[in-house]
Amino acid sequence: MGKLRMGFDIGSSSLKIAIAGRGAVQIEQVRLPENLIDENGAIVLPHAFAQFLKQTRKDLGLPGGSAALCLPAGQAICRLVSMPKMTTEQLMMNLPYEFSDFIQGEAEQYYCDYAVCQPAEGEEEDSGIPMMAAVASKQRLAEYVQVFQKAGIRLKTILPQEMSLIHLAQAQGQGTGEYFFIDLGHQHTRVTAVWRDRVQAIREIPLGGRNIDLAIAQETGTDAFLANTYKTTQFQNVQESPVVADICERVAVEIFKVINFYRFTYRSSNLEGVYLVGGGAALEPMRRAIAATLEAAPVETALYHPGTLLPGTEELAAEGVFAAGAMMGGGRK
């Protein structure tokens, strides 16, 4: 973990913080004020976010020192690519062409980075060097650094979500099988299959916590923001309502389809664990629906960090995995 003492993950509706100390990881979650973050995870009001972050640091008594940030999914692209042998300089010149579908404008406006993967059995050397490559806007990265700096926090590492999950999967042990991470987010559900040091597949399902909020809002005659409070506090047993159960069942069925398709595509796959992460993992009806649908798959609601379960409740452990994975990653920005 090096000298990194904190990891941050900016979600659609809350800020998650992983704090290292005495061989364990503490998870904190703070709800974000409305209109600070857009649907792609970008900070809309940098000054207001810096003030919010500064106040959060004061309220929680966060430690000083270097920190890491896990980029929201909409702020970076990270994928498995295969590149021919070349010098590092040549590689950095050619990597932007792997992201022509993401880059807008000049390639010089974007920062690319990579992590070489161990060759898989049967991968020919002539076919290229496998690596996890990522790209993000230089301006956006600089904005994150400046916003955190104004709050008194020095960002040493910035990682995409995929690399955070790889670090977490590698911390599980020396397994050779796949790990599925199901991110039950606010805007959508994201299923990521990690094998060793690479992401094998990603699938996004257009259903998330916001769909539940809107359904509760319609049922109770309130707005979505208040409905979210009803959901998280289990006000009037709202989590057990039929509208919530229906959405949970729909999410579970879509996840089942994704895992089945993966197993069909990778016939030799060895699924070692399915982990529920994100805000939706705190909902008991959602966990029940997924567990019942994935009967043959082991479902866990919290991750292990070097042999120790992330402390706090299962929900907080599930919430903080991206922040913890970024903190564990260290390395380059």
XYZ file of C-alpha atoms in Angstrom:
333
model
C 0.000 0.000 0.000
C 3.070 2.215 0.229
C 2.553 5.586 1.898
C -0.970 6.037 0.635
C -3.336 6.448 3.567
C -6.632 7.281 1.863
C -8.562 6.264 -1.222
C -11.532 8.164 -2.678
C -14.371 7.112 -4.951
C -16.788 9.771 -6.231
C -20.120 8.122 -6.943
C -23.301 9.537 -8.428
C -24.903 10.101 -5.044
C -22.175 9.650 -2.404
C -18.462 10.002 -1.713
C -16.718 6.857 -0.449
C -13.445 7.050 1.468
C -11.104 4.189 2.429
C -8.704 4.996 5.270
C -5.711 2.807 6.089
C -4.559 2.363 9.639
C -3.088 -0.321 11.919
C -3.319 -3.068 9.310
C -7.012 -2.496 8.566
C -9.156 -0.348 6.288
C -11.922 1.919 7.565
C -14.722 2.858 5.179
C -16.618 6.150 5.336
C -19.509 7.205 3.138
C -20.887 10.741 2.812
C -23.928 11.656 0.773
C -23.204 14.219 -1.940
C -25.217 17.434 -2.181
C -27.442 17.592 -5.251
C -26.111 18.933 -8.569
C -22.389 18.603 -7.713
C -21.845 15.602 -10.014
C -23.287 15.028 -13.484
C -24.492 11.688 -14.889
C -20.990 10.892 -16.212
C -19.367 11.378 -12.827
C -17.802 14.751 -13.670
C -17.599 17.507 -11.053
C -20.016 20.248 -12.159
C -19.108 22.841 -9.499
C -15.378 22.472 -8.656
C -15.307 25.234 -6.011
C -18.395 23.884 -4.236
C -17.016 20.344 -4.367
C -13.681 21.510 -2.880
C -15.580 23.172 -0.021
C -17.652 20.032 0.516
C -14.486 17.901 0.517
C -12.757 20.272 2.937
C -15.713 20.145 5.341
C -15.889 16.350 5.021
C -12.213 16.073 5.876
C -12.797 18.209 8.976
C -15.961 16.351 10.058
C -14.368 12.905 9.715
C -10.932 13.934 10.978
C -9.271 12.487 7.886
C -5.488 12.028 8.073
C -2.981 13.997 6.041
C -0.551 12.523 3.525
C -0.949 11.203 0.007
C -4.216 9.818 -1.325
C -5.584 7.927 -4.309
C -8.673 8.517 -6.408
C -10.711 5.976 -8.333
C -12.069 7.721 -11.421
C -15.798 7.464 -12.143
C -16.513 5.109 -15.037
C -17.503 7.980 -17.327
C -14.206 9.816 -16.840
C -11.813 7.200 -18.207
C -11.703 4.253 -20.570
C -9.703 1.190 -19.531
C -9.558 -1.928 -21.667
C -7.491 -4.972 -22.529
C -5.402 -4.397 -25.654
C -2.648 -6.273 -27.457
C 0.339 -4.305 -28.754
C 3.349 -5.457 -30.781
C 6.794 -5.221 -29.238
C 8.088 -1.652 -29.342
C 9.938 0.870 -27.225
C 8.134 2.689 -24.416
C 8.266 5.909 -26.426
C 6.695 4.213 -29.448
C 4.060 2.617 -27.242
C 2.999 5.935 -25.730
C 2.709 7.393 -29.222
C 0.540 4.528 -30.464
C -1.727 3.933 -27.454
C -4.070 6.874 -28.222
C -5.094 5.124 -31.461
C -6.566 2.301 -29.363
C -9.046 4.829 -27.957
C -10.160 6.647 -31.091
C -13.781 6.005 -30.060
C -13.224 7.935 -26.808
C -10.789 10.687 -27.725
C -12.317 13.922 -28.968
C -10.005 16.535 -30.416
C -6.222 16.168 -30.332
C -4.550 13.100 -28.800
C -2.208 15.444 -26.885
C -5.177 16.482 -24.734
C -5.344 12.991 -23.219
C -3.173 11.021 -20.842
C -2.550 7.334 -21.581
C -1.093 4.721 -19.272
C -0.777 0.948 -19.235
C 0.021 -2.138 -17.156
C 1.507 -5.176 -18.918
C -0.359 -8.448 -18.253
C 1.122 -11.894 -17.804
C 0.565 -13.935 -21.012
C -2.299 -16.392 -20.733
C -1.856 -20.038 -21.652
C -2.050 -20.369 -25.407
C -1.328 -16.700 -26.116
C 1.331 -16.537 -28.764
C 4.137 -14.039 -28.323
C 3.804 -13.059 -31.968
C 0.195 -12.002 -31.423
C 1.312 -9.043 -29.280
C 1.822 -8.090 -25.652
C -1.407 -8.057 -23.604
C -1.872 -5.022 -21.389
C -4.526 -3.077 -19.565
C -4.458 0.386 -21.133
C -6.318 3.479 -19.998
C -6.960 6.999 -21.246
C -8.385 10.101 -19.595
C -8.531 13.815 -20.304
C -5.449 15.680 -19.037
C -7.614 18.683 -18.203
C -10.020 16.524 -16.189
C -7.169 14.883 -14.262
C -5.685 18.297 -13.489
C -9.087 19.480 -12.216
C -9.300 16.547 -9.808
C -5.795 17.280 -8.508
C -6.615 20.977 -8.012
C -9.968 20.341 -6.299
C -8.435 17.888 -3.832
C -5.467 20.177 -3.285
C -7.813 23.014 -2.279
C -9.240 20.668 0.336
C -5.735 19.945 1.652
C -5.447 16.486 0.084
C -2.565 15.535 -2.240
C -3.536 13.039 -4.943
C -0.599 10.763 -5.683
C -2.492 8.123 -7.656
C -5.486 8.251 -9.997
C -6.804 4.937 -11.281
C -9.774 3.825 -13.397
C -12.322 1.536 -11.769
C -11.084 -1.482 -13.683
C -7.592 -1.258 -12.180
C -9.052 -0.836 -8.677
C -10.956 -4.101 -9.131
C -7.870 -5.885 -10.442
C -5.958 -4.901 -7.294
C -8.819 -6.191 -5.146
C -9.034 -9.486 -7.051
C -5.292 -10.029 -6.725
C -5.567 -9.460 -2.977
C -7.967 -12.402 -2.691
C -5.147 -14.921 -2.999
C -3.451 -16.946 -5.688
C -6.558 -18.135 -7.466
C -6.507 -18.751 -11.197
C -10.219 -18.303 -11.781
C -12.410 -15.325 -12.526
C -13.973 -12.862 -10.109
C -17.185 -11.084 -10.984
C -17.766 -7.654 -9.480
C -21.359 -6.436 -9.691
C -21.429 -2.691 -9.098
C -24.980 -1.880 -8.041
C -24.679 1.831 -8.707
C -27.108 4.742 -8.676
C -27.459 5.245 -12.433
C -26.777 1.709 -13.656
C -25.451 -1.745 -12.760
C -22.005 -2.645 -14.073
C -20.755 -6.234 -14.248
C -16.964 -6.664 -14.534
C -15.175 -9.991 -14.980
C -11.580 -9.956 -13.704
C -9.105 -12.743 -14.409
C -5.655 -12.503 -12.811
C -4.301 -9.120 -13.911
C -6.804 -8.272 -16.611
C -10.446 -7.411 -17.187
C -11.997 -10.042 -19.423
C -15.389 -8.430 -19.954
C -17.626 -5.542 -18.878
C -21.372 -5.239 -19.287
C -23.512 -2.292 -18.279
C -27.158 -2.808 -17.324
C -29.326 0.360 -17.519
C -30.923 -0.216 -14.119
C -29.713 1.093 -10.773
C -30.602 2.679 -7.454
C -32.186 5.678 -9.159
C -34.828 3.413 -10.729
C -35.770 2.239 -7.239
C -35.861 5.851 -5.981
C -38.168 6.906 -8.815
C -40.455 3.922 -8.210
C -40.670 4.735 -4.479
C -41.238 8.426 -5.283
C -44.175 7.551 -7.513
C -45.539 5.142 -4.904
C -45.287 7.625 -2.016
C -45.935 10.884 -3.865
C -42.520 12.367 -3.010
C -39.473 13.448 -5.017
C -36.570 11.121 -5.864
C -34.176 12.717 -3.340
C -36.564 12.120 -0.427
C -37.412 8.665 -1.784
C -33.704 7.812 -1.553
C -33.822 8.685 2.146
C -36.910 6.499 2.594
C -35.054 3.649 0.879
C -31.847 3.884 2.912
C -33.674 4.314 6.253
C -36.282 1.621 5.460
C -39.027 4.180 6.192
C -42.397 2.428 6.599
C -40.753 -0.816 5.400
C -40.568 0.661 1.887
C -37.820 -1.749 0.784
C -40.323 -4.596 0.916
C -42.805 -2.920 -1.430
C -43.754 -4.720 -4.696
C -42.281 -1.945 -6.872
C -38.855 -2.393 -5.229
C -39.086 -6.182 -5.529
C -39.893 -5.878 -9.241
C -36.810 -3.780 -10.001
C -34.571 -6.054 -7.905
C -35.846 -9.077 -9.831
C -35.211 -7.362 -13.165
C -31.634 -6.488 -12.154
C -31.026 -10.056 -10.928
C -32.262 -11.589 -14.196
C -30.029 -9.292 -16.283
C -26.996 -10.201 -14.136
C -27.817 -13.895 -14.568
C -27.877 -13.423 -18.369
C -24.470 -11.699 -18.315
C -22.804 -14.446 -16.261
C -24.358 -17.211 -18.372
C -23.177 -15.543 -21.568
C -19.665 -15.198 -20.111
C -19.548 -18.880 -19.203
C -20.733 -19.777 -22.701
C -18.072 -17.541 -24.307
C -15.244 -18.707 -22.015
C -15.973 -22.428 -21.700
C -12.892 -23.075 -19.537
C -13.743 -20.293 -17.069
C -13.491 -21.033 -13.358
C -15.707 -18.651 -11.412
C -14.179 -18.180 -7.954
C -16.483 -15.505 -6.588
C -19.250 -13.041 -7.320
C -18.989 -9.853 -5.281
C -21.731 -7.284 -4.832
C -20.382 -3.754 -4.543
C -21.846 -0.252 -4.708
C -24.805 1.325 -2.958
C -27.302 -1.321 -4.074
C -25.417 -3.956 -2.084
C -26.832 -2.348 1.057
C -30.380 -3.313 0.030
C -31.435 -6.643 1.489
C -34.138 -7.201 -1.209
C -31.506 -6.686 -3.915
C -29.092 -9.142 -2.287
C -31.855 -11.709 -1.844
C -33.025 -11.409 -5.441
C -29.507 -11.799 -6.873
C -28.589 -14.689 -4.545
C -31.797 -16.533 -5.442
C -31.256 -16.009 -9.166
C -27.583 -16.986 -9.187
C -28.203 -20.224 -7.281
C -25.067 -21.928 -8.628
C -22.738 -18.958 -8.013
C -21.210 -18.009 -4.671
C -22.393 -14.514 -3.775
C -20.457 -12.371 -1.297
C -21.445 -8.934 -0.045
C -18.004 -7.764 1.096
C -14.437 -8.031 -0.106
C -11.286 -9.147 1.628
C -8.265 -6.883 1.831
C -4.967 -8.805 2.333
C -6.544 -11.491 4.465
C -8.723 -9.094 6.475
C -12.360 -8.353 5.778
C -12.849 -4.661 5.120
C -14.065 -3.400 8.497
C -17.450 -1.903 9.186
C -20.795 -3.332 8.179
C -21.066 -5.472 5.058
C -22.784 -2.593 3.283
C -19.968 -0.159 4.004
C -17.376 -2.715 2.947
C -19.217 -3.180 -0.335
C -19.508 0.584 -0.788
C -15.800 1.215 -0.298
C -14.175 -1.311 -2.607
C -13.281 1.121 -5.412
C -11.729 3.551 -2.956
C -9.851 0.713 -1.221
C -8.679 -0.734 -4.550
C -7.294 2.647 -5.641
C -5.480 3.024 -2.327
C -4.016 -0.461 -2.635
C -2.893 0.188 -6.205
C -0.306 2.884 -5.621
C 1.883 3.252 -8.700
C 1.677 5.965 -11.308
C -0.973 8.600 -11.794
